[in-house]
Amino acid sequence: MDGRGAGTRSATLIAGRACTALGWLLWVALQVLTDDPFPPEISVSQYGLGPTGWVFTVWAVALGAAPLLLLAGAAAPGPTRPVLWVGFAGAALMAVVRTDEGGGAMSGHAQAHMAGAVVALVFLPLGIVLALRGAPPAARRLALALTALAAVLGVLVIMSATGLDTAGLGAGGSWALWQGALVVVEMILVTVLAVVADRLPPGRNAVGADG
């Protein structure tokens, strides 16, 4: 990578880490603004309703953009970038299309919001795990453990959505708890990538090239 490429790589690393930090800041802000500290009583999607919905929008876009920025100029094995772009598209859809009040997800726009959320929650961690194949062993092991935990939480979310009380909080409370926990795990995954991104193998060409 030439000097210009190295400079661009440094800028995208800073931008990706800034998005990661912004994501955590806004995640806390959402809970404060909605007076719903973790563990939540409402689903994450409900944070997007009302006058503070723009905070949810910025949070979701930052979460989806961070991995792409962190990987700019780094080697990305196999389908890493396409997978992350799909995840970003899901996060963007989730960000701009709102769910229904109460989380019933019956309207067309609420179903579109749910589809975006599912895509983001599946493809972003998958893309990050693929990206970390070239990371130090400790980061790879941590990412795999977090991904396994995310899979378990995803199953619990689905079970709660069918009406099962999986946490002793009622079906709705269980669903909100596991969904919030899943989001936190995925944000930790993004943070792992942010910490080790500068130790990933560089791409062969300028920014955006795969290794």
PDB file of C-alpha atoms in Angstrom:
ATOM      1  CA  MET A   1       0.000   0.000   0.000  1.00  0.00           C
ATOM      2  CA  ASP A   2       1.408   3.393  -1.014  1.00  0.00           C
ATOM      3  CA  GLY A   3       1.493   6.502   1.179  1.00  0.00           C
ATOM      4  CA  ARG A   4      -1.848   7.747  -0.069  1.00  0.00           C
ATOM      5  CA  GLY A   5      -3.435   4.329   0.526  1.00  0.00           C
ATOM      6  CA  ALA A   6      -1.938   4.151   3.997  1.00  0.00           C
ATOM      7  CA  GLY A   7      -3.327   7.582   4.801  1.00  0.00           C
ATOM      8  CA  THR A   8      -6.781   6.600   3.607  1.00  0.00           C
ATOM      9  CA  ARG A   9      -6.585   3.397   5.619  1.00  0.00           C
ATOM     10  CA  SER A  10      -5.750   5.407   8.722  1.00  0.00           C
ATOM     11  CA  ALA A  11      -8.706   7.731   8.090  1.00  0.00           C
ATOM     12  CA  THR A  12     -11.171   4.873   7.650  1.00  0.00           C
ATOM     13  CA  LEU A  13      -9.868   3.172  10.801  1.00  0.00           C
ATOM     14  CA  ILE A  14     -10.497   6.376  12.738  1.00  0.00           C
ATOM     15  CA  ALA A  15     -13.959   6.690  11.189  1.00  0.00           C
ATOM     16  CA  GLY A  16     -14.790   3.049  11.960  1.00  0.00           C
ATOM     17  CA  ARG A  17     -13.644   3.355  15.553  1.00  0.00           C
ATOM     18  CA  ALA A  18     -15.578   6.610  15.890  1.00  0.00           C
ATOM     19  CA  CYS A  19     -18.725   4.835  14.651  1.00  0.00           C
ATOM     20  CA  THR A  20     -18.099   2.051  17.165  1.00  0.00           C
ATOM     21  CA  ALA A  21     -17.747   4.508  20.046  1.00  0.00           C
ATOM     22  CA  LEU A  22     -20.754   6.492  18.815  1.00  0.00           C
ATOM     23  CA  GLY A  23     -22.777   3.288  18.731  1.00  0.00           C
ATOM     24  CA  TRP A  24     -22.105   2.625  22.423  1.00  0.00           C
ATOM     25  CA  LEU A  25     -22.810   6.242  23.358  1.00  0.00           C
ATOM     26  CA  LEU A  26     -26.120   6.280  21.499  1.00  0.00           C
ATOM     27  CA  TRP A  27     -27.100   2.867  22.880  1.00  0.00           C
ATOM     28  CA  VAL A  28     -26.852   4.285  26.398  1.00  0.00           C
ATOM     29  CA  ALA A  29     -28.561   7.505  25.297  1.00  0.00           C
ATOM     30  CA  LEU A  30     -31.521   5.547  23.904  1.00  0.00           C
ATOM     31  CA  GLN A  31     -32.071   3.834  27.225  1.00  0.00           C
ATOM     32  CA  VAL A  32     -31.849   7.140  29.095  1.00  0.00           C
ATOM     33  CA  LEU A  33     -34.166   8.975  26.695  1.00  0.00           C
ATOM     34  CA  THR A  34     -36.776   6.212  26.822  1.00  0.00           C
ATOM     35  CA  ASP A  35     -36.343   5.730  30.583  1.00  0.00           C
ATOM     36  CA  ASP A  36     -35.811   2.029  29.907  1.00  0.00           C
ATOM     37  CA  PRO A  37     -32.430   0.966  31.345  1.00  0.00           C
ATOM     38  CA  PHE A  38     -31.028  -2.458  30.577  1.00  0.00           C
ATOM     39  CA  PRO A  39     -32.524  -5.035  30.952  1.00  0.00           C
ATOM     40  CA  PRO A  40     -35.203  -3.411  28.785  1.00  0.00           C
ATOM     41  CA  GLU A  41     -38.947  -3.612  29.174  1.00  0.00           C
ATOM     42  CA  ILE A  42     -39.584  -2.755  25.527  1.00  0.00           C
ATOM     43  CA  SER A  43     -38.069  -4.113  22.340  1.00  0.00           C
ATOM     44  CA  VAL A  44     -35.112  -2.327  20.779  1.00  0.00           C
ATOM     45  CA  SER A  45     -37.280  -1.361  17.813  1.00  0.00           C
ATOM     46  CA  GLN A  46     -39.527   0.704  20.076  1.00  0.00           C
ATOM     47  CA  TYR A  47     -36.577   3.038  20.677  1.00  0.00           C
ATOM     48  CA  GLY A  48     -37.128   4.299  17.139  1.00  0.00           C
ATOM     49  CA  LEU A  49     -40.577   5.732  17.901  1.00  0.00           C
ATOM     50  CA  GLY A  50     -41.349   9.226  19.097  1.00  0.00           C
ATOM     51  CA  PRO A  51     -39.351  12.471  18.996  1.00  0.00           C
ATOM     52  CA  THR A  52     -36.058  10.753  19.840  1.00  0.00           C
ATOM     53  CA  GLY A  53     -36.351   8.269  16.980  1.00  0.00           C
ATOM     54  CA  TRP A  54     -33.518  10.022  15.145  1.00  0.00           C
ATOM     55  CA  VAL A  55     -31.129   8.772  17.839  1.00  0.00           C
ATOM     56  CA  PHE A  56     -32.140   5.208  16.981  1.00  0.00           C
ATOM     57  CA  THR A  57     -31.603   5.949  13.283  1.00  0.00           C
ATOM     58  CA  VAL A  58     -28.068   7.275  13.782  1.00  0.00           C
ATOM     59  CA  TRP A  59     -27.246   4.379  16.127  1.00  0.00           C
ATOM     60  CA  ALA A  60     -28.367   1.728  13.629  1.00  0.00           C
ATOM     61  CA  VAL A  61     -26.487   3.323  10.713  1.00  0.00           C
ATOM     62  CA  ALA A  62     -23.318   3.691  12.808  1.00  0.00           C
ATOM     63  CA  LEU A  63     -23.541   0.053  13.881  1.00  0.00           C
ATOM     64  CA  GLY A  64     -23.867  -1.124  10.279  1.00  0.00           C
ATOM     65  CA  ALA A  65     -21.204   1.196   8.864  1.00  0.00           C
ATOM     66  CA  ALA A  66     -18.491   0.550  11.459  1.00  0.00           C
ATOM     67  CA  PRO A  67     -17.337  -2.888  10.172  1.00  0.00           C
ATOM     68  CA  LEU A  68     -17.157  -1.674   6.566  1.00  0.00           C
ATOM     69  CA  LEU A  69     -15.064   1.324   7.548  1.00  0.00           C
ATOM     70  CA  LEU A  70     -12.810  -0.760   9.787  1.00  0.00           C
ATOM     71  CA  LEU A  71     -12.127  -3.169   6.921  1.00  0.00           C
ATOM     72  CA  ALA A  72     -11.447  -0.563   4.241  1.00  0.00           C
ATOM     73  CA  GLY A  73      -7.983  -1.304   2.862  1.00  0.00           C
ATOM     74  CA  ALA A  74      -7.633  -4.583   4.783  1.00  0.00           C
ATOM     75  CA  ALA A  75      -7.699  -8.070   3.333  1.00  0.00           C
ATOM     76  CA  ALA A  76     -11.231  -9.457   3.489  1.00  0.00           C
ATOM     77  CA  PRO A  77     -11.408 -13.253   3.025  1.00  0.00           C
ATOM     78  CA  GLY A  78     -14.027 -14.710   0.701  1.00  0.00           C
ATOM     79  CA  PRO A  79     -17.474 -13.100   0.840  1.00  0.00           C
ATOM     80  CA  THR A  80     -16.712 -10.881   3.837  1.00  0.00           C
ATOM     81  CA  ARG A  81     -17.490  -7.546   2.220  1.00  0.00           C
ATOM     82  CA  PRO A  82     -20.703  -8.639   0.441  1.00  0.00           C
ATOM     83  CA  VAL A  83     -21.943 -10.170   3.697  1.00  0.00           C
ATOM     84  CA  LEU A  84     -21.212  -6.949   5.579  1.00  0.00           C
ATOM     85  CA  TRP A  85     -22.885  -4.868   2.881  1.00  0.00           C
ATOM     86  CA  VAL A  86     -26.013  -7.008   3.227  1.00  0.00           C
ATOM     87  CA  GLY A  87     -25.838  -6.456   6.991  1.00  0.00           C
ATOM     88  CA  PHE A  88     -25.461  -2.709   6.458  1.00  0.00           C
ATOM     89  CA  ALA A  89     -28.471  -2.680   4.133  1.00  0.00           C
ATOM     90  CA  GLY A  90     -30.513  -4.432   6.820  1.00  0.00           C
ATOM     91  CA  ALA A  91     -29.365  -1.943   9.459  1.00  0.00           C
ATOM     92  CA  ALA A  92     -30.198   0.981   7.157  1.00  0.00           C
ATOM     93  CA  LEU A  93     -33.675  -0.413   6.483  1.00  0.00           C
ATOM     94  CA  MET A  94     -34.203  -0.929  10.209  1.00  0.00           C
ATOM     95  CA  ALA A  95     -32.992   2.635  10.807  1.00  0.00           C
ATOM     96  CA  VAL A  96     -35.337   4.469   8.449  1.00  0.00           C
ATOM     97  CA  VAL A  97     -38.472   2.294   8.509  1.00  0.00           C
ATOM     98  CA  ARG A  98     -40.261   2.323  11.831  1.00  0.00           C
ATOM     99  CA  THR A  99     -42.072  -0.493  13.588  1.00  0.00           C
ATOM    100  CA  ASP A 100     -45.592  -0.250  15.012  1.00  0.00           C
ATOM    101  CA  GLU A 101     -46.347   1.201  18.410  1.00  0.00           C
ATOM    102  CA  GLY A 102     -46.351  -1.690  20.873  1.00  0.00           C
ATOM    103  CA  GLY A 103     -44.180  -3.912  18.694  1.00  0.00           C
ATOM    104  CA  GLY A 104     -46.986  -5.882  17.066  1.00  0.00           C
ATOM    105  CA  ALA A 105     -45.207  -5.804  13.691  1.00  0.00           C
ATOM    106  CA  MET A 106     -48.489  -6.224  11.790  1.00  0.00           C
ATOM    107  CA  SER A 107     -48.303  -3.365   9.288  1.00  0.00           C
ATOM    108  CA  GLY A 108     -46.274  -3.512   6.103  1.00  0.00           C
ATOM    109  CA  HIS A 109     -43.729  -0.989   7.324  1.00  0.00           C
ATOM    110  CA  ALA A 110     -43.353  -2.828  10.629  1.00  0.00           C
ATOM    111  CA  GLN A 111     -42.717  -6.077   8.787  1.00  0.00           C
ATOM    112  CA  ALA A 112     -40.119  -4.319   6.608  1.00  0.00           C
ATOM    113  CA  HIS A 113     -38.484  -2.988   9.776  1.00  0.00           C
ATOM    114  CA  MET A 114     -38.418  -6.483  11.266  1.00  0.00           C
ATOM    115  CA  ALA A 115     -36.909  -7.931   8.087  1.00  0.00           C
ATOM    116  CA  GLY A 116     -34.147  -5.316   8.168  1.00  0.00           C
ATOM    117  CA  ALA A 117     -33.440  -6.042  11.832  1.00  0.00           C
ATOM    118  CA  VAL A 118     -33.198  -9.788  11.209  1.00  0.00           C
ATOM    119  CA  VAL A 119     -30.854  -9.291   8.253  1.00  0.00           C
ATOM    120  CA  ALA A 120     -28.628  -6.952  10.266  1.00  0.00           C
ATOM    121  CA  LEU A 121     -28.532  -9.233  13.316  1.00  0.00           C
ATOM    122  CA  VAL A 122     -27.568 -12.242  11.173  1.00  0.00           C
ATOM    123  CA  PHE A 123     -25.216 -10.819   8.537  1.00  0.00           C
ATOM    124  CA  LEU A 124     -23.217  -8.298  10.571  1.00  0.00           C
ATOM    125  CA  PRO A 125     -21.797 -10.838  13.058  1.00  0.00           C
ATOM    126  CA  LEU A 126     -21.238 -13.357  10.259  1.00  0.00           C
ATOM    127  CA  GLY A 127     -19.269 -10.797   8.272  1.00  0.00           C
ATOM    128  CA  ILE A 128     -17.216  -9.801  11.313  1.00  0.00           C
ATOM    129  CA  VAL A 129     -16.299 -13.419  12.057  1.00  0.00           C
ATOM    130  CA  LEU A 130     -15.191 -13.834   8.443  1.00  0.00           C
ATOM    131  CA  ALA A 131     -13.176 -10.619   8.654  1.00  0.00           C
ATOM    132  CA  LEU A 132     -11.400 -11.781  11.809  1.00  0.00           C
ATOM    133  CA  ARG A 133      -9.996 -14.914  10.165  1.00  0.00           C
ATOM    134  CA  GLY A 134      -6.758 -12.972   9.730  1.00  0.00           C
ATOM    135  CA  ALA A 135      -6.805 -11.482  13.237  1.00  0.00           C
ATOM    136  CA  PRO A 136      -4.700 -12.590  16.225  1.00  0.00           C
ATOM    137  CA  PRO A 137      -5.841 -15.973  17.651  1.00  0.00           C
ATOM    138  CA  ALA A 138      -7.293 -14.482  20.840  1.00  0.00           C
ATOM    139  CA  ALA A 139      -9.544 -12.165  18.819  1.00  0.00           C
ATOM    140  CA  ARG A 140     -10.672 -15.036  16.595  1.00  0.00           C
ATOM    141  CA  ARG A 141     -11.547 -17.213  19.585  1.00  0.00           C
ATOM    142  CA  LEU A 142     -13.434 -14.386  21.273  1.00  0.00           C
ATOM    143  CA  ALA A 143     -15.359 -13.648  18.075  1.00  0.00           C
ATOM    144  CA  LEU A 144     -16.355 -17.298  17.693  1.00  0.00           C
ATOM    145  CA  ALA A 145     -17.494 -17.459  21.327  1.00  0.00           C
ATOM    146  CA  LEU A 146     -19.538 -14.278  20.918  1.00  0.00           C
ATOM    147  CA  THR A 147     -21.069 -15.600  17.709  1.00  0.00           C
ATOM    148  CA  ALA A 148     -22.065 -18.830  19.458  1.00  0.00           C
ATOM    149  CA  LEU A 149     -23.644 -16.772  22.251  1.00  0.00           C
ATOM    150  CA  ALA A 150     -25.442 -14.645  19.663  1.00  0.00           C
ATOM    151  CA  ALA A 151     -26.855 -17.819  18.084  1.00  0.00           C
ATOM    152  CA  VAL A 152     -28.195 -18.992  21.456  1.00  0.00           C
ATOM    153  CA  LEU A 153     -29.728 -15.573  22.116  1.00  0.00           C
ATOM    154  CA  GLY A 154     -31.276 -15.600  18.657  1.00  0.00           C
ATOM    155  CA  VAL A 155     -32.985 -18.902  19.423  1.00  0.00           C
ATOM    156  CA  LEU A 156     -34.282 -17.473  22.703  1.00  0.00           C
ATOM    157  CA  VAL A 157     -35.611 -14.417  20.863  1.00  0.00           C
ATOM    158  CA  ILE A 158     -37.493 -16.673  18.451  1.00  0.00           C
ATOM    159  CA  MET A 159     -38.860 -18.830  21.270  1.00  0.00           C
ATOM    160  CA  SER A 160     -40.041 -15.748  23.157  1.00  0.00           C
ATOM    161  CA  ALA A 161     -41.644 -14.356  20.001  1.00  0.00           C
ATOM    162  CA  THR A 162     -43.806 -17.499  19.837  1.00  0.00           C
ATOM    163  CA  GLY A 163     -45.186 -16.733  23.287  1.00  0.00           C
ATOM    164  CA  LEU A 164     -42.858 -18.748  25.522  1.00  0.00           C
ATOM    165  CA  ASP A 165     -41.661 -17.195  28.779  1.00  0.00           C
ATOM    166  CA  THR A 166     -37.951 -18.021  28.567  1.00  0.00           C
ATOM    167  CA  ALA A 167     -36.665 -15.664  31.275  1.00  0.00           C
ATOM    168  CA  GLY A 168     -39.424 -15.595  33.876  1.00  0.00           C
ATOM    169  CA  LEU A 169     -40.458 -12.108  32.717  1.00  0.00           C
ATOM    170  CA  GLY A 170     -43.410 -13.075  30.566  1.00  0.00           C
ATOM    171  CA  ALA A 171     -43.136 -13.631  26.828  1.00  0.00           C
ATOM    172  CA  GLY A 172     -42.881  -9.898  26.026  1.00  0.00           C
ATOM    173  CA  GLY A 173     -40.335  -9.220  28.746  1.00  0.00           C
ATOM    174  CA  SER A 174     -38.276 -12.242  27.728  1.00  0.00           C
ATOM    175  CA  TRP A 175     -38.324 -11.155  24.101  1.00  0.00           C
ATOM    176  CA  ALA A 176     -37.144  -7.642  25.010  1.00  0.00           C
ATOM    177  CA  LEU A 177     -34.412  -9.026  27.293  1.00  0.00           C
ATOM    178  CA  TRP A 178     -32.939 -11.476  24.799  1.00  0.00           C
ATOM    179  CA  GLN A 179     -33.213  -9.026  21.902  1.00  0.00           C
ATOM    180  CA  GLY A 180     -31.382  -6.363  23.914  1.00  0.00           C
ATOM    181  CA  ALA A 181     -28.738  -8.885  24.982  1.00  0.00           C
ATOM    182  CA  LEU A 182     -28.264  -9.950  21.359  1.00  0.00           C
ATOM    183  CA  VAL A 183     -27.696  -6.342  20.304  1.00  0.00           C
ATOM    184  CA  VAL A 184     -25.110  -5.894  23.063  1.00  0.00           C
ATOM    185  CA  VAL A 185     -23.248  -9.040  21.966  1.00  0.00           C
ATOM    186  CA  GLU A 186     -23.149  -7.797  18.372  1.00  0.00           C
ATOM    187  CA  MET A 187     -21.846  -4.411  19.509  1.00  0.00           C
ATOM    188  CA  ILE A 188     -19.100  -6.196  21.448  1.00  0.00           C
ATOM    189  CA  LEU A 189     -18.237  -8.059  18.233  1.00  0.00           C
ATOM    190  CA  VAL A 190     -17.910  -4.748  16.391  1.00  0.00           C
ATOM    191  CA  THR A 191     -15.709  -3.506  19.228  1.00  0.00           C
ATOM    192  CA  VAL A 192     -13.420  -6.544  18.918  1.00  0.00           C
ATOM    193  CA  LEU A 193     -13.018  -5.765  15.224  1.00  0.00           C
ATOM    194  CA  ALA A 194     -12.317  -2.100  16.042  1.00  0.00           C
ATOM    195  CA  VAL A 195      -9.558  -3.085  18.502  1.00  0.00           C
ATOM    196  CA  VAL A 196      -7.696  -5.418  16.122  1.00  0.00           C
ATOM    197  CA  ALA A 197      -8.519  -3.841  12.749  1.00  0.00           C
ATOM    198  CA  ASP A 198      -5.064  -2.312  12.396  1.00  0.00           C
ATOM    199  CA  ARG A 199      -3.537  -5.790  12.831  1.00  0.00           C
ATOM    200  CA  LEU A 200      -5.451  -7.371   9.975  1.00  0.00           C
ATOM    201  CA  PRO A 201      -3.448  -8.169   6.814  1.00  0.00           C
ATOM    202  CA  PRO A 202      -3.528  -5.270   4.345  1.00  0.00           C
ATOM    203  CA  GLY A 203      -5.258  -5.616   1.003  1.00  0.00           C
ATOM    204  CA  ARG A 204      -3.106  -6.030  -2.077  1.00  0.00           C
ATOM    205  CA  ASN A 205      -4.359  -2.834  -3.692  1.00  0.00           C
ATOM    206  CA  ALA A 206      -5.771   0.492  -2.582  1.00  0.00           C
ATOM    207  CA  VAL A 207      -8.609   0.946  -0.153  1.00  0.00           C
ATOM    208  CA  GLY A 208     -11.528  -1.361  -0.923  1.00  0.00           C
ATOM    209  CA  ALA A 209      -9.437  -4.136  -2.479  1.00  0.00           C
ATOM    210  CA  ASP A 210      -9.729  -7.641  -1.140  1.00  0.00           C
ATOM    211  CA  GLY A 211      -6.741  -9.680  -0.117  1.00  0.00           C
TER     212      GLY A 211
END
